[in-house]
Short mmCIF file of C-alpha atoms and ligand atoms in Angstrom, two decimals:
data_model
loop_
_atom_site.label_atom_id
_atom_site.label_comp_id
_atom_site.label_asym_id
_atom_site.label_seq_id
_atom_site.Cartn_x
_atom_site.Cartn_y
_atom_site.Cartn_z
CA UNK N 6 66.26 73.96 85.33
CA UNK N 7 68.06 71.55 88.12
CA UNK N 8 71.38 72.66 89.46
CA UNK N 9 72.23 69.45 91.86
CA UNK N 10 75.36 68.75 93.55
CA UNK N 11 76.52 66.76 90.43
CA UNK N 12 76.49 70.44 88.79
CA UNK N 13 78.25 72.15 92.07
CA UNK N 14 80.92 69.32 92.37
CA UNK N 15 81.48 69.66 88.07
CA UNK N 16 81.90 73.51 89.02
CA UNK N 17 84.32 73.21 92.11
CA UNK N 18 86.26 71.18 89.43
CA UNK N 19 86.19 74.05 87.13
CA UNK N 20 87.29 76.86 89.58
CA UNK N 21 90.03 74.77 90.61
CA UNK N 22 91.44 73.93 86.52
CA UNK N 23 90.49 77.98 85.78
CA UNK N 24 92.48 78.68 89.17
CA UNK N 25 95.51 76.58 88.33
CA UNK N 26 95.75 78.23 84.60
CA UNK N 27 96.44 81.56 87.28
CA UNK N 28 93.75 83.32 87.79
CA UNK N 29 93.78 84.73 91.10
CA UNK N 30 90.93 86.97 91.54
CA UNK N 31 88.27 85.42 94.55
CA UNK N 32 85.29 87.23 93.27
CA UNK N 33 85.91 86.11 90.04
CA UNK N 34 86.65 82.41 91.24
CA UNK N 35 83.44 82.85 93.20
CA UNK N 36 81.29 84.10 90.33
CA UNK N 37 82.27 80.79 88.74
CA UNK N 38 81.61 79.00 91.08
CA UNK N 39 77.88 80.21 91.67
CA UNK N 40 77.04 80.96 88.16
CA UNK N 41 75.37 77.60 86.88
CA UNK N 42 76.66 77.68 82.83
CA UNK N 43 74.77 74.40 82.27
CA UNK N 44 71.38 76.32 81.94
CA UNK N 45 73.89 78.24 78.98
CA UNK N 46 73.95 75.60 77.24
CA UNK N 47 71.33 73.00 75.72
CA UNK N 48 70.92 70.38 78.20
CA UNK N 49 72.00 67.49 75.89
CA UNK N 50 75.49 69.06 76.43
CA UNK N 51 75.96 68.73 80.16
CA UNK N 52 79.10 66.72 80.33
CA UNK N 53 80.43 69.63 78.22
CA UNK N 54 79.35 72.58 80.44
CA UNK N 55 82.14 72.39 82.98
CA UNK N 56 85.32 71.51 80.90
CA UNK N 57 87.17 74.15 80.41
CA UNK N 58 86.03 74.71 76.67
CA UNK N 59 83.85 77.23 74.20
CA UNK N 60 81.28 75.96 73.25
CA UNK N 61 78.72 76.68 70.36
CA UNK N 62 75.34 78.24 71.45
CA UNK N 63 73.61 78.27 68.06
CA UNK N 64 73.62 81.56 65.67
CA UNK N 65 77.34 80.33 65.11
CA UNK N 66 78.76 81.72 67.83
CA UNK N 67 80.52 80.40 71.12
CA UNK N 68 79.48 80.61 75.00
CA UNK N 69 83.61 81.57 75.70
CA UNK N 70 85.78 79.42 77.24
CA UNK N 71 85.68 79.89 81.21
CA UNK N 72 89.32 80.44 81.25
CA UNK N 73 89.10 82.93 78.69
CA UNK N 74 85.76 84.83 80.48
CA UNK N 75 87.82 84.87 83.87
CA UNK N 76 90.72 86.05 82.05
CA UNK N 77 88.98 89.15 80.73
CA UNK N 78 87.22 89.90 83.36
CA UNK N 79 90.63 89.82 85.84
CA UNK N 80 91.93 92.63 82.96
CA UNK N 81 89.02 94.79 83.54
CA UNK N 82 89.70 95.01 87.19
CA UNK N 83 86.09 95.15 88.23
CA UNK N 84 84.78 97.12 91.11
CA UNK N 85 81.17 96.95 92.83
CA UNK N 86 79.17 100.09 90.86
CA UNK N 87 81.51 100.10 87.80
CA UNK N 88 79.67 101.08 84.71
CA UNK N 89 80.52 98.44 82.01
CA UNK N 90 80.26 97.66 78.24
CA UNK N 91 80.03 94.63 77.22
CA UNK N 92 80.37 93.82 73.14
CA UNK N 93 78.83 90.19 71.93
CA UNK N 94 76.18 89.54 74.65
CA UNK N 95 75.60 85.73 73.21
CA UNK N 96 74.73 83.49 75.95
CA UNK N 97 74.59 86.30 78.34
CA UNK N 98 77.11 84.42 80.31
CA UNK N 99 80.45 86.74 80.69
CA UNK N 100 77.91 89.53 81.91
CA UNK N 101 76.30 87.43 84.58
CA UNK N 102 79.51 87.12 85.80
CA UNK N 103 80.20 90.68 85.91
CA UNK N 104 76.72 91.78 87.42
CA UNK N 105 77.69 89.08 90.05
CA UNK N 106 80.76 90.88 90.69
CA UNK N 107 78.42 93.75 91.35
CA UNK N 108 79.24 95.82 88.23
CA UNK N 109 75.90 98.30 86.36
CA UNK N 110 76.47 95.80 82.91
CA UNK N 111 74.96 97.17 79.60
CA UNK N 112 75.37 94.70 77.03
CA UNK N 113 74.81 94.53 73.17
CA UNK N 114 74.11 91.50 70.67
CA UNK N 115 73.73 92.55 67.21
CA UNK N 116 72.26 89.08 65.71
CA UNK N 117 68.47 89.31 67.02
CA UNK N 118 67.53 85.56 67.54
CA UNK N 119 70.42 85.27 70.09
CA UNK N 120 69.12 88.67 71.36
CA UNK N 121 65.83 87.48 72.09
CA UNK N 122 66.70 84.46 73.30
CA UNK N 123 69.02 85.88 75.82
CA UNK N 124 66.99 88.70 76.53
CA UNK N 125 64.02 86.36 77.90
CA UNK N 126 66.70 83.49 79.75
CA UNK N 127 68.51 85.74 81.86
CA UNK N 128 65.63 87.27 84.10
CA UNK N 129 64.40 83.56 84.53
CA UNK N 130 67.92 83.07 86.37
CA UNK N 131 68.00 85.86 88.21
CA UNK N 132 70.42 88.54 86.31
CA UNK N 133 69.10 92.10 84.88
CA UNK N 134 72.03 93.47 82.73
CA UNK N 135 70.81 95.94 80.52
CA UNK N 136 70.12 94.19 76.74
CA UNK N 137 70.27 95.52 73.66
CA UNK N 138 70.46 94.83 70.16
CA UNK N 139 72.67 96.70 67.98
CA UNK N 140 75.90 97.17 66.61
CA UNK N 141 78.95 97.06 68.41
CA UNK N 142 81.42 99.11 67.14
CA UNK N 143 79.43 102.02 67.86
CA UNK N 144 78.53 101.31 71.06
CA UNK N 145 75.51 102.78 73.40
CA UNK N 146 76.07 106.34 73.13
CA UNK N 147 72.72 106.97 74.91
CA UNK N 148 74.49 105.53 78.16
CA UNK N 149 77.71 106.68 77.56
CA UNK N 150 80.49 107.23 79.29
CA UNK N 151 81.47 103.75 80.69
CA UNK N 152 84.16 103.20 83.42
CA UNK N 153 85.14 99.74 82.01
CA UNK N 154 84.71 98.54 78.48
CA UNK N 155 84.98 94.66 77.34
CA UNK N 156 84.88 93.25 73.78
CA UNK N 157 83.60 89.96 73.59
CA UNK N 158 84.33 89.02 70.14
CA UNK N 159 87.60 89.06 67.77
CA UNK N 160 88.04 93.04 66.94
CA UNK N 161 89.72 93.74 63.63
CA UNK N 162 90.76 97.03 65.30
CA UNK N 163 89.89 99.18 68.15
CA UNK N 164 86.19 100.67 67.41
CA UNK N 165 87.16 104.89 67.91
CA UNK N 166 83.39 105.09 69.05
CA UNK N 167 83.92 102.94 71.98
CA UNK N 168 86.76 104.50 73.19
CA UNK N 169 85.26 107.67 73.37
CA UNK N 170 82.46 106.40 75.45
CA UNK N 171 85.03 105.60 77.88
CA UNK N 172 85.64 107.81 81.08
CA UNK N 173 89.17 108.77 81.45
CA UNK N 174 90.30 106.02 83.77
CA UNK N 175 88.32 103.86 82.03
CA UNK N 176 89.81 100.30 81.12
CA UNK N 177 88.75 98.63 77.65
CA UNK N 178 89.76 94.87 77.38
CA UNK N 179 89.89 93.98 73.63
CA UNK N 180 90.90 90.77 71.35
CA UNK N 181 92.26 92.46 68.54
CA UNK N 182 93.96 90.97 65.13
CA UNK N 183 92.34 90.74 61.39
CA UNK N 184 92.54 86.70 60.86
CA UNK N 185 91.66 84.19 63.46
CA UNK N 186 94.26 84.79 66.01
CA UNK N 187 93.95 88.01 68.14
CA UNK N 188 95.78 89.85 70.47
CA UNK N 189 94.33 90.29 74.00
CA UNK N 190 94.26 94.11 74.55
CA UNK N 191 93.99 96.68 77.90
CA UNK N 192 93.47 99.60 77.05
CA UNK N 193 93.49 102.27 79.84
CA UNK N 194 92.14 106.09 78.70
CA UNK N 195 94.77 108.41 80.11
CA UNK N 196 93.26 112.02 78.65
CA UNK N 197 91.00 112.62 76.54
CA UNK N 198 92.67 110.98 73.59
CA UNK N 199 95.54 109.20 74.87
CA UNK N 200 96.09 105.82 76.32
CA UNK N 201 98.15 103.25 77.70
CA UNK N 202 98.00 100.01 75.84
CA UNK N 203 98.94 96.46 77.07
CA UNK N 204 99.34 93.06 75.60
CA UNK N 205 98.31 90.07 77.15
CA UNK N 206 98.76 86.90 74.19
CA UNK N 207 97.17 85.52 71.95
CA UNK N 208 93.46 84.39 72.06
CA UNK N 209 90.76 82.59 69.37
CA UNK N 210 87.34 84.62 69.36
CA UNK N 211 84.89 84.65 66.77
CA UNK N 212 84.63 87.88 64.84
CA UNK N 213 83.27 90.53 65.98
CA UNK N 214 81.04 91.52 62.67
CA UNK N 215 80.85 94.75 60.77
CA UNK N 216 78.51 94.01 57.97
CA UNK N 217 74.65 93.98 58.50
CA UNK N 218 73.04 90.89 60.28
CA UNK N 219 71.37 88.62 57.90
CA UNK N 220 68.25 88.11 60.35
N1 SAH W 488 80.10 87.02 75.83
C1 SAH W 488 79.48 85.85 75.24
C2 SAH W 488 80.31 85.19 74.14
C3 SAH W 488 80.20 85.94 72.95
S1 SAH W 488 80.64 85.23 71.39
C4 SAH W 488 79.13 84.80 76.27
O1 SAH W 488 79.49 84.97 77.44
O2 SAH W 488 78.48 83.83 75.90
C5 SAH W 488 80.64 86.78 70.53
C6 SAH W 488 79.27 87.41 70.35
O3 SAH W 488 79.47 88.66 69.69
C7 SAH W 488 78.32 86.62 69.46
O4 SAH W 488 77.11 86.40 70.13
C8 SAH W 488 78.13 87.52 68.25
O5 SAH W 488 76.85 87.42 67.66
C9 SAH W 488 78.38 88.90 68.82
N2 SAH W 488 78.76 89.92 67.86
C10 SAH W 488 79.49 89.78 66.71
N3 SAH W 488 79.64 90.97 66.11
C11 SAH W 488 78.98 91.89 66.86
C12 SAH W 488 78.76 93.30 66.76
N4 SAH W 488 79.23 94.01 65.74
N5 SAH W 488 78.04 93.92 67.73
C13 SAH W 488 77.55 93.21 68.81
N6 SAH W 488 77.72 91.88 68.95
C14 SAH W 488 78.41 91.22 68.00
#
């Protein structure tokens, strides 16, 4: 895996489109900027690796858009040692870019090829989040509670499971909506069962799955 300064240059580029769309957050720009997403993707698909653009990673499913990653992750208002969720690990790219921001990341990919194949890429790279494969909406009691929650994938409502493994404080960021179009979500626990929700627009993620994988 090569990361010249064809790749850097592409990825100044990026920061600066991701940065004019108003994101504002250094780290985050940073994290960007540093994290090379061509070795996401296959390598026939370099000139596509730094638009601003999802792209498919196999399985059906999408490496985000880095718009859409930086967006998230600016909702979740990261801090160095924050325990965080992460729903839909896919590429494993949105949680190199919160370990890089110094976060504990715990993150879980219910189809098992995209698992495994994630599972074995990341290390190679550099980045230990904690992998697992499993279902979603019920979260990783085991490891529970997390400071900062963040759904990956198109929610047809918020999983009840997930918000209880929050810590109260904790911050959930959550595309919800039934059909294609979804509703970015923060979600900050207040008590024990009560929250503050906010809206941020409207999003496209692929679904975030409740039937059995087929694998
Ligand atoms: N965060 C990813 C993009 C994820 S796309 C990245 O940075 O590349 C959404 C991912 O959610 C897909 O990999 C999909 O397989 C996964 N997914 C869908 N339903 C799920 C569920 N119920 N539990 C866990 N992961 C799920």
């Amino acid at each position: 895996m090569i990361d010249n300064y064809r790749h850097k240059g592409l990825r100044k580029q990026l920061v600066s489109t991701v940065k004019q769309k108003g994101i504002k957050d250094e780290a985050i720009l940073n994290a960007i900027e540093s994290i090379p997403r061509h070795f996401f993707m296959d390598s026939s698909f370099l000139e596509f690796a730094y638009q601003d653009k999802a792209f498919p990673i196999g399985s059906g499913q999408t490496i985000s858009q880095p718009y859409t990653v930086a967006f998230q992750t600016e909702l979740l208002e990261v801090k160095k040692g924050d325990k965080i969720l992460e729903v839909g690990t896919g590429s494993g790219y949105q949680a190199c870019v919160l370990v890089k921001l110094g976060a504990k990341v715990f993150t879980i990919e219910r189809q098992r090829k995209l698992y495994q194949k994630t599972k074995e890429f990341l290390p190679k790279i550099g980045y230990r989040p904690k992998m697992f494969y499993g279902d979603g909406y019920k979260g990783l009691p085991t490891f529970a509670p997390f400071d900062k929650v963040i759904i990956t994938a198109g929610a047809p409502y918020v999983p009840q499971d997930l918000l209880d493994q929050m810590n109260i404080g904790g911050i959930m960021v959550i595309p919800e909506g039934e059909g294609e179009v979804q509703t970015m979500k923060r979600i900050t626990k207040i008590g024990e069962s009560e929250y503050k929700t906010e809206e941020f627009g409207s999003f496209k993620f692929v679904p975030l799955l409740q039937n059995k994988a087929n694998d």
